[in-house]
Amino acid sequence: LIDERDAFARALAEWYAVARRPLPWRLRPGLYETVVSELMAQQTQIATMLPYYERWMRRFPDFEALAAAPAEEVLRHWEGLGYYSRARNLHRCAQIFVHMAQKPRSAAGWEELPGIGPYTAAAIASIALGQPVAVVDGNVVRVLSRLTGERRHFSGNAEAVKAFRPLAAALLDSQNPGQHNQAMMELGALVCLRGRPLCAACPVAAFCNGRAAGDAGDLPHIARRATERLEVNRVLCIEGGAILLHRIPEGAKRLAGQFELPLAEELGWKPTGKALASRTRSITHFRIREQIHCLPRAPLPESGLPPELRWVRIEALDTLTLSGPHRRWIRELLAGVQASSIRPETEG
Ligand code: SF4
């Protein structure tokens, strides 16, 4: 593959020029656009993040606007994307960046900023600054493992990324590093798909060992963490036009300052009967079943409400940042309760 790298890079570039998706950060490229899109795209599907990206750019069009914005508002514009540390890091990044006399021009310089790891730094440096540094993400690992027919078993993503970094660097088109990196990732996203590569439509099929051997779809071999199942019980409690919410304390590792439906155990209440609703979601390798119980009034602990619990007027919900899918759940549940299609459970 390395011997044929010029022909490989040409075939890839020609395909990318016509097949690439017209994403907003490609149509209106820039350093800020690259930083925002790269951080938003981590752990989020492109289709999911598009409306968030557009809204973000309208409200925070550049580093200066983002740096000057209150943290609460930044988080509210991130709500629904999850992994809020990315929003906090982006905010801090902008605040540091606007005060830097010497703006970082290399991947190593970008890695000094909060929340920017080797992958993101390489993407920013190559795409926005034209630096010849290869990007290696999950898509690139999949493409390279199939092209080379690498059948080694990796213990995790980090090990696989490390193993393929030298090859990615050797194949990089150093005249057009940003385009080349995006083309590799786009190939993984659109053609060299997980489990079912579309080899018949692949622009680099002629270079592919995995395809020739017939087992490309099984590659790469990367050990996955086993899924752990959890069940939690939450409470929907509404009284006099207010809803009881839990505020995640400042200083918490995750989701600090955000609101969510309280856990039943916080109220010292043991769920009885059938839940009002059941929702399932995945966070990293956890599969969590959330049982939401409706109570006509809060079974207050004798000592009063713990400090993390607050009554919030329902019309004020839009001014708060709610964690994960809690706003959607609350909306759906309130609609159900108001339509009286569901009878609240009595206190156990
Ligand atoms: Fe992936 Fe198939 Fe292309 Fe090989 S030929 S890079 S397996 S899509």
XYZ file of C-alpha atoms and ligand atoms in Angstrom:
356
model
C 0.000 0.000 0.000
C 2.833 2.386 0.849
C 4.500 1.635 -2.489
C 1.289 2.691 -4.246
C 0.499 5.633 -2.023
C 0.397 8.270 -4.799
C -2.122 6.260 -6.819
C -4.048 5.505 -3.609
C -4.171 9.178 -2.574
C -5.269 10.215 -6.070
C -8.118 7.670 -6.203
C -9.259 8.727 -2.737
C -9.097 12.454 -3.531
C -11.038 12.080 -6.787
C -13.770 10.154 -5.013
C -13.925 12.653 -2.125
C -14.255 15.621 -4.495
C -17.580 14.273 -5.800
C -18.898 12.062 -2.970
C -18.326 14.145 0.146
C -21.348 15.303 2.089
C -22.004 19.053 1.870
C -21.703 19.599 5.625
C -21.932 23.195 6.878
C -18.366 23.276 8.236
C -17.154 22.175 4.794
C -19.283 24.730 2.945
C -18.173 27.521 5.317
C -14.790 26.301 6.551
C -12.669 28.053 9.135
C -10.646 27.437 12.266
C -13.531 28.071 14.679
C -15.913 25.982 12.535
C -13.424 23.090 12.571
C -12.944 23.244 16.334
C -16.693 23.328 17.042
C -17.576 20.595 14.547
C -14.793 18.287 15.731
C -15.764 18.585 19.400
C -19.467 18.226 18.625
C -18.896 15.169 16.418
C -17.158 13.231 19.181
C -19.632 10.630 20.473
C -22.440 12.109 18.323
C -23.776 11.106 14.906
C -23.402 13.766 12.207
C -27.149 13.732 11.434
C -27.931 14.324 15.131
C -25.480 17.163 15.548
C -26.403 19.169 12.415
C -29.283 21.202 13.912
C -27.216 21.786 17.091
C -24.281 23.004 15.012
C -26.436 25.463 13.048
C -28.063 26.823 16.222
C -24.671 27.071 17.940
C -23.192 29.027 15.037
C -26.112 31.467 15.026
C -25.678 32.183 18.734
C -21.866 31.832 19.041
C -20.489 32.679 15.571
C -16.819 32.958 16.592
C -14.329 32.400 19.417
C -15.036 35.869 20.847
C -18.806 35.388 21.059
C -18.375 31.989 22.686
C -15.749 33.227 25.155
C -18.027 36.049 26.291
C -21.154 33.883 26.738
C -22.337 32.771 30.198
C -21.621 29.101 30.984
C -25.322 28.407 31.570
C -26.218 29.541 28.072
C -23.397 27.516 26.520
C -24.655 24.377 28.262
C -28.239 25.081 27.225
C -27.144 25.161 23.572
C -25.448 21.787 24.092
C -28.406 20.187 25.822
C -29.398 16.966 24.064
C -25.910 16.212 22.729
C -24.730 14.656 26.015
C -21.149 14.434 27.298
C -21.295 18.026 28.533
C -17.612 18.161 29.367
C -17.144 18.808 25.630
C -19.227 22.004 25.893
C -17.358 23.147 28.990
C -14.019 22.454 27.310
C -15.074 24.265 24.149
C -16.085 27.268 26.232
C -12.792 27.253 28.158
C -10.879 26.731 24.908
C -12.479 29.865 23.425
C -11.739 31.889 26.585
C -8.071 30.856 26.507
C -7.748 31.195 22.726
C -8.994 34.810 22.552
C -6.347 35.876 25.092
C -3.413 34.035 23.499
C -0.854 36.366 21.958
C 0.549 33.481 19.870
C -2.279 31.339 18.493
C -1.381 27.619 18.239
C -0.428 26.591 14.694
C 0.484 22.930 15.276
C -1.257 19.804 16.581
C 1.041 19.873 19.637
C 0.021 23.477 20.333
C -3.696 22.632 20.128
C -3.247 19.655 22.449
C -2.380 22.126 25.212
C -5.955 23.446 25.182
C -8.712 21.892 27.338
C -10.477 18.849 25.940
C -8.295 18.645 22.810
C -6.762 15.165 22.525
C -4.383 13.864 19.840
C -7.184 13.035 17.400
C -8.912 16.443 17.639
C -5.596 18.323 17.567
C -4.557 16.486 14.387
C -7.934 17.206 12.774
C -7.747 20.934 13.603
C -4.110 21.282 12.556
C -4.575 19.485 9.229
C -8.054 20.662 8.210
C -7.931 24.290 9.341
C -4.175 25.009 9.352
C -2.880 22.775 6.520
C -0.367 20.976 8.755
C 0.807 17.555 7.458
C -0.418 15.427 10.347
C -2.521 12.284 9.944
C -5.838 11.837 11.743
C -6.640 8.371 13.091
C -10.150 7.802 14.403
C -12.373 4.696 14.443
C -13.273 5.155 10.766
C -9.631 5.399 9.719
C -8.705 2.330 11.802
C -11.460 0.343 10.090
C -10.383 1.441 6.596
C -6.674 0.806 7.218
C -7.203 -2.567 8.883
C -9.212 -3.721 5.860
C -6.858 -2.251 3.272
C -3.931 -4.048 4.891
C -5.913 -7.164 5.861
C -4.648 -6.782 9.446
C -6.045 -9.707 11.477
C -4.290 -8.966 14.748
C -6.563 -8.799 17.829
C -6.462 -5.421 19.594
C -7.374 -5.063 23.254
C -9.212 -1.780 22.601
C -9.542 1.281 20.369
C -6.508 3.025 21.827
C -4.219 0.130 20.958
C -5.600 -0.076 17.409
C -5.216 3.699 16.875
C -1.615 3.517 18.046
C -0.875 0.579 15.749
C -2.225 2.310 12.624
C -0.782 5.784 13.250
C 2.525 5.134 11.377
C 0.696 3.779 8.319
C -1.755 6.704 8.325
C 1.205 9.098 8.460
C 2.983 7.288 5.625
C -0.104 7.458 3.386
C -0.886 11.116 4.120
C -1.002 13.425 1.127
C 1.192 16.138 2.624
C 0.154 18.676 -0.043
C -3.517 18.362 0.964
C -3.513 16.903 4.490
C -6.914 18.287 5.509
C -8.686 16.973 2.413
C -6.880 13.636 2.672
C -7.814 13.136 6.337
C -11.422 14.064 5.702
C -11.520 11.720 2.700
C -10.261 8.792 4.808
C -12.877 9.456 7.483
C -15.598 9.989 4.876
C -14.716 6.684 3.219
C -15.199 4.947 6.573
C -18.471 6.799 7.193
C -20.041 6.250 3.754
C -18.480 3.198 2.086
C -16.235 1.095 4.319
C -19.071 0.579 6.787
C -18.865 -1.381 10.031
C -19.901 -4.993 9.386
C -20.882 -4.461 5.742
C -18.355 -2.629 3.588
C -19.737 -1.479 0.227
C -16.705 -2.758 -1.682
C -18.394 -2.608 -5.086
C -18.651 1.176 -4.704
C -15.230 1.679 -3.151
C -12.760 3.985 -4.914
C -9.736 2.215 -3.386
C -10.937 -1.389 -3.781
C -7.983 -2.149 -6.069
C -5.609 -1.567 -3.113
C -7.585 -3.620 -0.575
C -6.216 -6.866 0.865
C -9.229 -7.461 3.091
C -11.528 -7.386 0.099
C -9.291 -9.749 -1.849
C -9.252 -12.183 1.092
C -13.045 -11.984 1.466
C -13.167 -11.224 5.203
C -13.064 -7.399 5.154
C -16.414 -7.147 6.958
C -14.977 -8.909 10.031
C -12.113 -6.430 10.433
C -10.791 -4.889 12.582
C -10.635 -7.306 15.506
C -11.059 -5.056 18.538
C -12.207 -6.416 21.913
C -15.433 -4.716 23.067
C -16.261 -4.079 26.690
C -19.148 -6.247 27.838
C -22.450 -4.410 28.255
C -23.574 -3.923 31.871
C -27.270 -3.632 32.592
C -28.591 -1.246 35.237
C -32.060 -0.340 36.429
C -32.931 2.957 38.130
C -36.210 4.276 39.511
C -37.105 7.938 39.103
C -40.009 10.028 40.262
C -42.280 12.455 38.442
C -43.861 14.604 41.125
C -45.965 17.643 40.263
C -47.628 19.922 42.762
C -49.352 23.270 42.184
C -47.809 23.811 38.752
C -44.276 22.949 39.922
C -42.183 19.867 39.332
C -39.682 18.343 41.741
C -36.190 18.153 40.213
C -32.753 17.072 41.337
C -29.921 19.534 40.721
C -26.573 17.800 40.203
C -24.181 19.501 42.639
C -21.424 21.830 41.472
C -18.187 19.916 41.667
C -19.781 16.673 40.458
C -17.589 14.936 37.881
C -20.385 14.816 35.334
C -23.293 17.130 34.491
C -22.605 19.600 37.334
C -25.392 22.171 37.746
C -27.880 20.350 35.535
C -31.352 19.187 36.483
C -33.039 15.805 36.158
C -35.919 13.784 37.543
C -35.065 12.730 41.097
C -34.202 9.157 42.000
C -36.806 7.389 44.142
C -34.156 6.541 46.745
C -33.393 10.265 47.200
C -36.903 10.648 48.555
C -36.543 7.559 50.699
C -39.371 6.048 48.663
C -39.609 2.485 47.445
C -41.377 2.123 44.102
C -44.601 0.164 44.184
C -46.861 -0.885 41.374
C -46.316 -0.330 37.710
C -44.144 2.543 36.546
C -45.718 5.390 34.596
C -43.141 4.934 31.869
C -40.015 2.987 31.116
C -37.130 4.359 29.031
C -33.941 2.609 28.000
C -30.698 4.328 27.101
C -27.028 3.545 26.736
C -24.164 5.462 28.320
C -20.734 4.112 27.355
C -21.002 0.360 28.000
C -23.983 0.642 30.390
C -27.495 -0.212 29.233
C -29.813 1.584 31.640
C -33.513 0.971 32.123
C -35.108 4.037 33.693
C -38.437 3.350 35.400
C -40.335 6.593 35.966
C -43.018 6.570 38.642
C -45.664 9.249 39.004
C -46.505 10.428 42.521
C -49.434 12.674 43.411
C -47.255 14.465 45.982
C -43.675 14.105 47.107
C -43.174 11.665 50.008
C -40.969 14.181 51.776
C -38.241 12.850 54.041
C -38.893 13.818 57.682
C -35.887 16.120 57.699
C -37.297 18.051 54.710
C -36.049 18.170 51.169
C -32.353 17.425 50.612
C -30.567 20.535 49.247
C -30.241 19.000 45.776
C -34.030 18.777 45.372
C -35.886 21.853 44.100
C -39.446 22.672 43.118
C -39.339 24.333 39.708
C -42.297 26.062 38.032
C -43.166 24.093 34.896
C -43.098 27.247 32.741
C -39.518 27.894 33.971
C -38.195 24.555 32.646
C -36.962 26.200 29.433
C -34.578 28.397 31.417
C -32.779 25.381 32.950
C -30.299 22.902 31.529
C -31.625 19.385 31.873
C -29.313 16.416 31.602
C -29.514 13.924 28.733
C -33.035 13.091 27.601
C -34.789 14.409 30.753
C -36.457 17.403 29.042
C -37.947 15.132 26.386
C -39.119 12.625 29.019
C -40.698 15.361 31.130
C -42.505 16.848 28.118
C -43.839 13.438 27.075
C -44.874 12.529 30.611
C -46.552 15.883 31.289
C -48.520 15.550 28.057
C -49.603 12.064 29.145
C -50.569 13.152 32.664
C -52.408 16.251 31.429
C -54.340 14.183 28.916
C -55.304 12.036 31.958
C -54.645 8.978 29.886
C -52.460 7.710 32.708
C -53.484 7.621 36.337
C -50.785 8.604 38.803
C -49.691 5.841 41.139
C -50.583 6.318 44.808
C -47.848 6.742 47.348
C -46.426 3.511 48.681
Fe -13.372 -1.062 2.741
Fe -14.214 -2.735 0.823
Fe -13.018 -0.430 0.200
Fe -11.632 -2.428 1.261
S -12.668 -2.427 -0.716
S -11.498 -0.260 1.822
S -13.122 -3.286 2.672
S -14.994 -0.677 1.236
